[in-house]
mmCIF file of C-alpha atoms in Angstrom:
data_model
loop_
_atom_site.group_PDB
_atom_site.id
_atom_site.type_symbol
_atom_site.label_atom_id
_atom_site.label_comp_id
_atom_site.label_asym_id
_atom_site.label_seq_id
_atom_site.Cartn_x
_atom_site.Cartn_y
_atom_site.Cartn_z
ATOM 1 C CA UNK A 16 -101.802 156.858 20.450
ATOM 2 C CA UNK A 17 -103.762 158.815 17.863
ATOM 3 C CA UNK A 18 -101.711 161.185 15.703
ATOM 4 C CA UNK A 19 -102.314 164.912 16.060
ATOM 5 C CA UNK A 20 -102.941 167.299 13.197
ATOM 6 C CA UNK A 21 -99.530 168.871 13.825
ATOM 7 C CA UNK A 22 -97.731 165.511 13.685
ATOM 8 C CA UNK A 23 -99.502 164.616 10.421
ATOM 9 C CA UNK A 24 -98.563 167.973 8.914
ATOM 10 C CA UNK A 25 -94.947 167.508 9.965
ATOM 11 C CA UNK A 26 -94.836 163.980 8.571
ATOM 12 C CA UNK A 27 -96.329 164.983 5.223
ATOM 13 C CA UNK A 28 -94.876 168.469 4.763
ATOM 14 C CA UNK A 29 -92.723 169.385 1.784
ATOM 15 C CA UNK A 30 -89.057 168.994 2.708
ATOM 16 C CA UNK A 31 -86.543 169.205 -0.132
ATOM 17 C CA UNK A 32 -84.028 167.132 1.822
ATOM 18 C CA UNK A 33 -86.313 164.115 2.070
ATOM 19 C CA UNK A 34 -88.699 164.493 -0.852
ATOM 20 C CA UNK A 35 -88.397 161.996 -3.667
ATOM 21 C CA UNK A 36 -90.131 162.026 -6.997
ATOM 22 C CA UNK A 37 -92.384 159.164 -7.979
ATOM 23 C CA UNK A 38 -94.003 158.177 -11.277
ATOM 24 C CA UNK A 39 -97.754 157.999 -11.715
ATOM 25 C CA UNK A 40 -99.331 154.723 -12.749
ATOM 26 C CA UNK A 41 -101.620 155.960 -15.506
ATOM 27 C CA UNK A 42 -102.973 152.467 -16.110
ATOM 28 C CA UNK A 43 -104.366 152.581 -12.560
ATOM 29 C CA UNK A 44 -105.698 156.148 -12.644
ATOM 30 C CA UNK A 45 -108.776 156.495 -10.386
ATOM 31 C CA UNK A 46 -112.224 156.981 -11.863
ATOM 32 C CA UNK A 47 -113.600 160.429 -11.029
ATOM 33 C CA UNK A 48 -117.286 159.492 -11.344
ATOM 34 C CA UNK A 49 -118.890 157.151 -8.838
ATOM 35 C CA UNK A 50 -121.695 154.895 -10.046
ATOM 36 C CA UNK A 51 -123.725 151.989 -8.695
ATOM 37 C CA UNK A 52 -124.593 148.931 -10.761
ATOM 38 C CA UNK A 53 -128.075 147.415 -11.029
ATOM 39 C CA UNK A 54 -129.893 150.165 -9.121
ATOM 40 C CA UNK A 55 -132.654 152.050 -10.887
ATOM 41 C CA UNK A 56 -131.824 155.754 -10.983
ATOM 42 C CA UNK A 57 -133.925 158.925 -10.988
ATOM 43 C CA UNK A 58 -133.071 161.653 -13.533
ATOM 44 C CA UNK A 59 -132.936 165.176 -12.179
ATOM 45 C CA UNK A 60 -135.122 167.792 -13.888
ATOM 46 C CA UNK A 61 -133.425 169.989 -16.453
ATOM 47 C CA UNK A 62 -132.155 173.269 -15.019
ATOM 48 C CA UNK A 63 -133.764 176.086 -17.002
ATOM 49 C CA UNK A 64 -132.638 178.962 -14.846
ATOM 50 C CA UNK A 65 -129.816 179.570 -12.381
ATOM 51 C CA UNK A 66 -129.771 182.110 -9.529
ATOM 52 C CA UNK A 67 -129.244 185.682 -10.735
ATOM 53 C CA UNK A 68 -128.015 186.920 -7.377
ATOM 54 C CA UNK A 69 -124.979 189.178 -7.561
ATOM 55 C CA UNK A 70 -121.965 187.359 -6.075
ATOM 56 C CA UNK A 71 -120.892 190.307 -3.929
ATOM 57 C CA UNK A 72 -124.406 190.741 -2.576
ATOM 58 C CA UNK A 73 -124.611 187.005 -1.868
ATOM 59 C CA UNK A 74 -121.425 187.146 0.217
ATOM 60 C CA UNK A 75 -122.572 190.136 2.255
ATOM 61 C CA UNK A 76 -126.253 189.298 2.672
ATOM 62 C CA UNK A 77 -127.492 187.568 5.779
ATOM 63 C CA UNK A 78 -128.497 183.929 5.608
ATOM 64 C CA UNK A 79 -132.228 183.363 6.186
ATOM 65 C CA UNK A 80 -132.775 182.269 9.780
ATOM 66 C CA UNK A 81 -135.940 180.320 9.119
ATOM 67 C CA UNK A 82 -137.070 177.991 6.402
ATOM 68 C CA UNK A 83 -139.783 179.927 4.569
ATOM 69 C CA UNK A 84 -140.080 177.802 1.443
ATOM 70 C CA UNK A 85 -140.348 174.082 0.795
ATOM 71 C CA UNK A 86 -137.637 172.382 -1.188
ATOM 72 C CA UNK A 87 -138.805 170.710 -4.389
ATOM 73 C CA UNK A 88 -137.072 168.436 -6.890
ATOM 74 C CA UNK A 89 -136.501 171.241 -9.394
ATOM 75 C CA UNK A 90 -134.800 173.405 -6.756
ATOM 76 C CA UNK A 91 -132.731 170.419 -5.668
ATOM 77 C CA UNK A 92 -131.608 169.938 -9.270
ATOM 78 C CA UNK A 93 -130.552 173.581 -9.460
ATOM 79 C CA UNK A 94 -128.680 173.437 -6.149
ATOM 80 C CA UNK A 95 -126.764 170.290 -7.108
ATOM 81 C CA UNK A 96 -125.995 171.628 -10.577
ATOM 82 C CA UNK A 97 -124.414 174.844 -9.385
ATOM 83 C CA UNK A 98 -122.719 173.410 -6.300
ATOM 84 C CA UNK A 99 -121.117 170.359 -7.951
ATOM 85 C CA UNK A 100 -122.018 170.213 -11.619
ATOM 86 C CA UNK A 101 -120.136 169.844 -14.896
ATOM 87 C CA UNK A 102 -119.487 173.198 -16.547
ATOM 88 C CA UNK A 103 -117.427 172.357 -19.643
ATOM 89 C CA UNK A 104 -115.595 169.596 -21.490
ATOM 90 C CA UNK A 105 -112.389 169.274 -23.474
ATOM 91 C CA UNK A 106 -110.566 166.360 -25.074
ATOM 92 C CA UNK A 107 -106.980 165.466 -24.241
ATOM 93 C CA UNK A 108 -105.070 162.410 -25.502
ATOM 94 C CA UNK A 109 -108.306 160.839 -26.672
ATOM 95 C CA UNK A 110 -110.055 161.282 -23.321
ATOM 96 C CA UNK A 111 -112.835 163.636 -22.294
ATOM 97 C CA UNK A 112 -111.893 165.892 -19.393
ATOM 98 C CA UNK A 113 -114.685 167.658 -17.536
ATOM 99 C CA UNK A 114 -114.586 170.935 -15.658
ATOM 100 C CA UNK A 115 -116.699 171.204 -12.533
ATOM 101 C CA UNK A 116 -118.188 174.072 -10.588
ATOM 102 C CA UNK A 117 -115.596 173.627 -7.819
ATOM 103 C CA UNK A 118 -111.795 173.592 -7.994
ATOM 104 C CA UNK A 119 -109.911 170.389 -7.199
ATOM 105 C CA UNK A 120 -106.270 169.635 -6.403
ATOM 106 C CA UNK A 121 -104.887 167.846 -9.454
ATOM 107 C CA UNK A 122 -108.426 167.670 -10.923
ATOM 108 C CA UNK A 123 -108.854 164.372 -9.031
ATOM 109 C CA UNK A 124 -112.218 165.249 -7.424
ATOM 110 C CA UNK A 125 -112.199 163.023 -4.321
ATOM 111 C CA UNK A 126 -115.496 164.431 -2.968
ATOM 112 C CA UNK A 127 -118.952 162.916 -3.423
ATOM 113 C CA UNK A 128 -122.415 164.195 -2.441
ATOM 114 C CA UNK A 129 -125.129 162.130 -0.750
ATOM 115 C CA UNK A 130 -128.290 163.405 0.866
ATOM 116 C CA UNK A 131 -131.070 162.253 3.157
ATOM 117 C CA UNK A 132 -134.413 163.426 1.764
ATOM 118 C CA UNK A 133 -137.097 163.980 4.404
ATOM 119 C CA UNK A 134 -139.449 166.546 2.954
ATOM 120 C CA UNK A 135 -138.656 167.237 -0.706
ATOM 121 C CA UNK A 136 -141.617 167.722 -2.982
ATOM 122 C CA UNK A 137 -141.872 165.035 -5.711
ATOM 123 C CA UNK A 138 -139.127 162.880 -4.160
ATOM 124 C CA UNK A 139 -139.685 159.891 -1.882
ATOM 125 C CA UNK A 140 -137.965 160.033 1.539
ATOM 126 C CA UNK A 141 -134.694 158.134 1.712
ATOM 127 C CA UNK A 142 -130.949 158.245 1.139
ATOM 128 C CA UNK A 143 -129.621 159.203 -2.297
ATOM 129 C CA UNK A 144 -126.296 159.539 -4.124
ATOM 130 C CA UNK A 145 -125.858 162.367 -6.626
ATOM 131 C CA UNK A 146 -124.363 161.099 -9.895
ATOM 132 C CA UNK A 147 -122.585 164.108 -11.357
ATOM 133 C CA UNK A 148 -121.810 162.891 -14.870
ATOM 134 C CA UNK A 149 -125.351 162.021 -15.952
ATOM 135 C CA UNK A 150 -127.236 164.047 -13.303
ATOM 136 C CA UNK A 151 -128.877 161.007 -11.770
ATOM 137 C CA UNK A 152 -130.013 160.217 -8.237
ATOM 138 C CA UNK A 153 -129.353 156.694 -6.993
ATOM 139 C CA UNK A 154 -131.576 155.606 -4.072
ATOM 140 C CA UNK A 155 -129.499 153.690 -1.506
ATOM 141 C CA UNK A 156 -132.094 153.480 1.275
ATOM 142 C CA UNK A 157 -135.801 154.109 0.969
ATOM 143 C CA UNK A 158 -138.244 155.437 3.506
ATOM 144 C CA UNK A 159 -138.130 157.281 6.810
ATOM 145 C CA UNK A 160 -136.506 154.488 8.816
ATOM 146 C CA UNK A 161 -135.297 155.028 12.372
ATOM 147 C CA UNK A 162 -131.622 154.528 11.501
ATOM 148 C CA UNK A 163 -131.711 157.468 9.105
ATOM 149 C CA UNK A 164 -133.615 159.570 11.612
ATOM 150 C CA UNK A 165 -131.198 158.882 14.445
ATOM 151 C CA UNK A 166 -128.144 159.528 12.281
ATOM 152 C CA UNK A 167 -129.031 163.003 11.120
ATOM 153 C CA UNK A 168 -131.689 164.441 13.430
ATOM 154 C CA UNK A 169 -132.057 165.160 17.096
ATOM 155 C CA UNK A 170 -134.253 168.002 18.272
ATOM 156 C CA UNK A 171 -135.618 168.963 14.876
ATOM 157 C CA UNK A 172 -138.717 167.322 13.483
ATOM 158 C CA UNK A 173 -138.155 165.949 9.990
ATOM 159 C CA UNK A 174 -141.239 167.822 8.785
ATOM 160 C CA UNK A 175 -139.199 171.023 9.125
ATOM 161 C CA UNK A 176 -135.980 169.470 7.804
ATOM 162 C CA UNK A 177 -136.159 169.006 4.013
ATOM 163 C CA UNK A 178 -132.760 167.391 3.567
ATOM 164 C CA UNK A 179 -129.313 166.756 5.001
ATOM 165 C CA UNK A 180 -126.369 166.625 2.597
ATOM 166 C CA UNK A 181 -123.327 164.484 3.380
ATOM 167 C CA UNK A 182 -119.951 165.298 1.817
ATOM 168 C CA UNK A 183 -117.582 162.333 1.577
ATOM 169 C CA UNK A 184 -113.982 161.869 0.480
ATOM 170 C CA UNK A 185 -112.559 158.930 -1.474
ATOM 171 C CA UNK A 186 -108.969 158.442 -0.315
ATOM 172 C CA UNK A 187 -107.332 156.882 -3.361
ATOM 173 C CA UNK A 188 -108.511 159.524 -5.818
ATOM 174 C CA UNK A 189 -106.068 161.920 -4.167
ATOM 175 C CA UNK A 190 -103.472 159.518 -2.741
ATOM 176 C CA UNK A 191 -102.921 158.000 -6.216
ATOM 177 C CA UNK A 192 -100.959 161.174 -6.969
ATOM 178 C CA UNK A 193 -100.177 162.713 -3.580
ATOM 179 C CA UNK A 194 -99.666 159.489 -1.587
ATOM 180 C CA UNK A 195 -99.799 160.035 2.177
ATOM 181 C CA UNK A 196 -100.228 163.797 1.620
ATOM 182 C CA UNK A 197 -103.549 163.046 -0.063
ATOM 183 C CA UNK A 198 -105.673 163.697 3.032
ATOM 184 C CA UNK A 199 -104.605 167.347 2.938
ATOM 185 C CA UNK A 200 -106.076 167.739 -0.528
ATOM 186 C CA UNK A 201 -109.184 165.713 0.265
ATOM 187 C CA UNK A 202 -110.036 168.181 3.040
ATOM 188 C CA UNK A 203 -109.170 171.126 0.788
ATOM 189 C CA UNK A 204 -111.513 169.850 -1.919
ATOM 190 C CA UNK A 205 -114.255 169.116 0.614
ATOM 191 C CA UNK A 206 -113.999 172.678 1.930
ATOM 192 C CA UNK A 207 -114.476 174.124 -1.558
ATOM 193 C CA UNK A 208 -117.538 171.948 -2.093
ATOM 194 C CA UNK A 209 -119.091 172.676 1.312
ATOM 195 C CA UNK A 210 -118.830 176.442 0.765
ATOM 196 C CA UNK A 211 -120.191 176.157 -2.764
ATOM 197 C CA UNK A 212 -123.146 174.114 -1.507
ATOM 198 C CA UNK A 213 -123.802 176.619 1.282
ATOM 199 C CA UNK A 214 -123.765 179.481 -1.249
ATOM 200 C CA UNK A 215 -126.093 177.583 -3.596
ATOM 201 C CA UNK A 216 -128.565 177.092 -0.735
ATOM 202 C CA UNK A 217 -128.255 180.728 0.303
ATOM 203 C CA UNK A 218 -128.887 181.860 -3.292
ATOM 204 C CA UNK A 219 -132.103 179.805 -3.160
ATOM 205 C CA UNK A 220 -133.124 181.488 0.137
ATOM 206 C CA UNK A 221 -132.643 178.267 2.079
ATOM 207 C CA UNK A 222 -130.899 178.429 5.475
ATOM 208 C CA UNK A 223 -128.377 175.753 6.331
ATOM 209 C CA UNK A 224 -125.996 174.701 9.077
ATOM 210 C CA UNK A 225 -122.741 172.776 8.668
ATOM 211 C CA UNK A 226 -121.707 170.051 11.110
ATOM 212 C CA UNK A 227 -118.416 168.140 11.253
ATOM 213 C CA UNK A 228 -118.907 166.261 14.509
ATOM 214 C CA UNK A 229 -120.924 163.063 14.141
ATOM 215 C CA UNK A 230 -120.507 159.310 14.464
ATOM 216 C CA UNK A 231 -118.334 158.566 11.411
ATOM 217 C CA UNK A 232 -118.580 154.799 11.738
ATOM 218 C CA UNK A 233 -122.370 154.848 11.933
ATOM 219 C CA UNK A 234 -122.674 157.300 9.042
ATOM 220 C CA UNK A 235 -120.347 155.224 6.875
ATOM 221 C CA UNK A 236 -122.337 152.059 7.588
ATOM 222 C CA UNK A 237 -125.583 153.878 6.863
ATOM 223 C CA UNK A 238 -124.399 155.177 3.468
ATOM 224 C CA UNK A 239 -122.526 151.992 2.580
ATOM 225 C CA UNK A 240 -118.845 152.982 2.606
ATOM 226 C CA UNK A 241 -115.781 150.797 2.646
ATOM 227 C CA UNK A 242 -114.184 152.763 5.492
ATOM 228 C CA UNK A 243 -110.679 151.984 4.233
ATOM 229 C CA UNK A 244 -111.544 153.825 1.025
ATOM 230 C CA UNK A 245 -114.280 156.411 1.616
ATOM 231 C CA UNK A 246 -115.409 158.420 4.641
ATOM 232 C CA UNK A 247 -117.942 161.104 5.522
ATOM 233 C CA UNK A 248 -116.414 164.522 6.213
ATOM 234 C CA UNK A 249 -119.278 166.968 6.783
ATOM 235 C CA UNK A 250 -123.046 167.271 6.937
ATOM 236 C CA UNK A 251 -125.000 170.258 5.642
ATOM 237 C CA UNK A 252 -128.449 170.584 7.229
ATOM 238 C CA UNK A 253 -131.020 172.422 5.125
ATOM 239 C CA UNK A 254 -133.370 174.380 7.345
ATOM 240 C CA UNK A 255 -131.196 174.698 10.439
ATOM 241 C CA UNK A 256 -128.920 172.888 12.815
ATOM 242 C CA UNK A 257 -129.631 169.438 14.213
ATOM 243 C CA UNK A 258 -127.033 168.311 16.736
ATOM 244 C CA UNK A 259 -126.348 164.590 16.576
ATOM 245 C CA UNK A 260 -123.310 164.247 18.811
ATOM 246 C CA UNK A 261 -125.117 163.251 22.018
ATOM 247 C CA UNK A 262 -127.851 161.082 20.588
ATOM 248 C CA UNK A 263 -127.882 157.311 20.899
ATOM 249 C CA UNK A 264 -127.900 156.030 17.339
ATOM 250 C CA UNK A 265 -130.118 153.271 16.031
ATOM 251 C CA UNK A 266 -128.061 150.577 14.336
ATOM 252 C CA UNK A 267 -128.759 150.414 10.626
ATOM 253 C CA UNK A 268 -128.968 147.290 8.500
ATOM 254 C CA UNK A 269 -125.854 146.877 6.324
ATOM 255 C CA UNK A 270 -126.170 147.625 2.632
ATOM 256 C CA UNK A 271 -125.280 145.122 -0.078
ATOM 257 C CA UNK A 272 -121.636 144.280 -0.927
ATOM 258 C CA UNK A 273 -122.180 145.782 -4.400
ATOM 259 C CA UNK A 274 -122.956 149.182 -2.852
ATOM 260 C CA UNK A 275 -119.940 148.992 -0.531
ATOM 261 C CA UNK A 276 -117.667 148.006 -3.428
ATOM 262 C CA UNK A 277 -118.641 151.213 -5.253
ATOM 263 C CA UNK A 278 -116.150 153.033 -2.985
ATOM 264 C CA UNK A 279 -113.387 151.399 -5.066
ATOM 265 C CA UNK A 280 -112.164 153.611 -7.895
ATOM 266 C CA UNK A 281 -109.138 151.706 -9.269
ATOM 267 C CA UNK A 282 -108.211 148.065 -9.956
ATOM 268 C CA UNK A 283 -105.384 148.281 -7.398
ATOM 269 C CA UNK A 284 -105.582 150.723 -4.482
ATOM 270 C CA UNK A 285 -102.827 151.454 -1.985
ATOM 271 C CA UNK A 286 -104.040 152.099 1.559
ATOM 272 C CA UNK A 287 -101.915 154.744 3.288
ATOM 273 C CA UNK A 288 -102.047 154.128 7.027
ATOM 274 C CA UNK A 289 -101.161 157.750 7.827
ATOM 275 C CA UNK A 290 -104.359 158.845 6.091
ATOM 276 C CA UNK A 291 -106.491 156.250 7.884
ATOM 277 C CA UNK A 292 -104.939 157.158 11.245
ATOM 278 C CA UNK A 293 -105.293 160.930 10.955
ATOM 279 C CA UNK A 294 -108.910 160.641 9.868
ATOM 280 C CA UNK A 295 -109.815 158.275 12.706
ATOM 281 C CA UNK A 296 -108.073 160.495 15.243
ATOM 282 C CA UNK A 297 -110.711 163.149 14.608
ATOM 283 C CA UNK A 298 -113.803 160.958 14.494
ATOM 284 C CA UNK A 299 -114.753 161.640 18.114
ATOM 285 C CA UNK A 300 -114.054 165.231 19.051
ATOM 286 C CA UNK A 301 -113.843 165.570 22.859
ATOM 287 C CA UNK A 302 -115.643 168.409 24.567
ATOM 288 C CA UNK A 303 -112.592 169.009 26.760
ATOM 289 C CA UNK A 304 -109.195 168.901 25.122
ATOM 290 C CA UNK A 305 -105.754 170.456 25.432
ATOM 291 C CA UNK A 306 -105.383 173.253 22.931
ATOM 292 C CA UNK A 307 -102.294 173.136 20.733
ATOM 293 C CA UNK A 308 -99.874 176.057 21.122
ATOM 294 C CA UNK A 309 -100.518 179.098 18.972
ATOM 295 C CA UNK A 310 -98.853 178.819 15.562
ATOM 296 C CA UNK A 311 -96.796 181.951 16.217
ATOM 297 C CA UNK A 312 -95.343 180.280 19.319
ATOM 298 C CA UNK A 313 -94.512 177.126 17.362
ATOM 299 C CA UNK A 314 -92.634 179.198 14.786
ATOM 300 C CA UNK A 315 -90.938 181.439 17.327
ATOM 301 C CA UNK A 316 -92.729 184.543 16.064
ATOM 302 C CA UNK A 317 -93.687 187.532 18.183
ATOM 303 C CA UNK A 318 -95.861 190.010 16.243
ATOM 304 C CA UNK A 319 -95.178 193.648 17.070
ATOM 305 C CA UNK A 320 -98.796 194.636 16.452
ATOM 306 C CA UNK A 321 -101.958 193.469 14.729
ATOM 307 C CA UNK A 322 -103.418 195.556 11.912
ATOM 308 C CA UNK A 323 -107.099 195.033 11.090
ATOM 309 C CA UNK A 324 -107.951 194.315 7.465
ATOM 310 C CA UNK A 325 -110.277 196.865 5.921
ATOM 311 C CA UNK A 326 -113.502 195.823 4.220
ATOM 312 C CA UNK A 327 -113.043 195.227 0.502
ATOM 313 C CA UNK A 328 -114.933 197.439 -1.904
ATOM 314 C CA UNK A 329 -117.414 195.992 -4.348
ATOM 315 C CA UNK A 330 -115.821 195.369 -7.762
ATOM 316 C CA UNK A 331 -116.747 197.673 -10.644
ATOM 317 C CA UNK A 332 -117.607 194.746 -12.905
ATOM 318 C CA UNK A 333 -120.217 192.642 -11.189
ATOM 319 C CA UNK A 334 -120.911 189.005 -11.959
ATOM 320 C CA UNK A 335 -123.750 186.882 -10.753
ATOM 321 C CA UNK A 336 -122.929 183.935 -8.528
ATOM 322 C CA UNK A 337 -123.909 181.572 -11.342
ATOM 323 C CA UNK A 338 -121.690 183.324 -13.910
ATOM 324 C CA UNK A 339 -118.731 183.154 -11.545
ATOM 325 C CA UNK A 340 -119.168 179.431 -11.006
ATOM 326 C CA UNK A 341 -119.692 178.609 -14.680
ATOM 327 C CA UNK A 342 -116.614 180.612 -15.750
ATOM 328 C CA UNK A 343 -114.349 179.058 -13.133
ATOM 329 C CA UNK A 344 -111.252 177.462 -14.637
ATOM 330 C CA UNK A 345 -107.822 176.324 -13.484
ATOM 331 C CA UNK A 346 -104.824 177.937 -15.114
ATOM 332 C CA UNK A 347 -101.322 176.713 -14.485
ATOM 333 C CA UNK A 348 -98.319 178.904 -15.239
ATOM 334 C CA UNK A 349 -94.983 177.203 -14.564
#
C-alpha cells in the first residue's frame, strides 16, 4: 500500500517525545554542485543586464498568453542567472560558501535544473544540464529525437515550444541533515525555484505553464537519473502548456553509467525508504481519487466565520525584481 501525504507528515513530524538528536558526518557532507566528467560543456554568455521590472508590478501584471518573442541563448543565460544563480560568496572555516538567488533549507540546495531545447537561437536542440557554479551547459542528449518529443510534448508543435525546464531533487543533499524528513525540504526548495523561474520568464515577457503530472520513470531514464538518488519534480513549459499525461511515451535509449553516477553527491549515501515510498506514491496521479478530509476537520476545528484578506498596498520603497533577488540573504536569530 502506498503511503499517503498525511501518513508521511505524521511519521516525520516534530514530536518532542520521540525526537532524538543526531550528529552530522561532516566528512561525508554532500556536494552542492553537480558536474559531469568527460563531457564537453558550453559556456553561457555573460549577463550584461538584468530585468528592470518593478517587483510589485511583476507580481500584479498578467502573464503573456502567447509567445511573441523567440528565446535566444543570451536570454536563456539571463533567465538561468536570476532564477538559480550565484549572488555572493563568503569564506568559512577555509571553505567558500556561495549564496544563490533562491533560499534553501540548511543551504543544502537539493534542486537541479535541466532543460530540453527545441527552438533556442544559437543553441542546438537537445537535453542540457545547467551547471550553476561555472555557468556551463552540459549536453546530455543531442538532437530532436522522438523520445525527447514524446516525453515533453503532446499537442504543441516544437516550433512553438522553445524549451521545457525540468526541476529535479537530489535526496541525500537534504536527508544528510534532515534524514527521513528530507523530502519535505526538497519539495520546499523546489517550490522556491519553480516560482523564481516562473518570475524570471515573466520578467522576460515569456509565458510558461507548470506541470507536476508526468511519467517520472520515463523522465528519469531520459535525463539519466539514479532513481534511488535523484528524481524529477516539475516541468516548466516555456510558451504554454503541453499535457503529457495521456500520451504513449517512446522508450529512450539509456545514458552512460558515468552520467547516471553523477546523481551521487557523497562517498556514502543512506537511502531512506520513507522518502522513496512517498515520492513513488505520487508518481501516477489518478483522475479519480478520494479526497482527504479538510484539515480543519482533522484538527477538530470549526471556524466561526471566514474573513477575506485585503489586497496589500504597494510598498513606498520599490525594488526591481533583480535587486530583490540579488539582495536575498538568510539571517538566523536564535
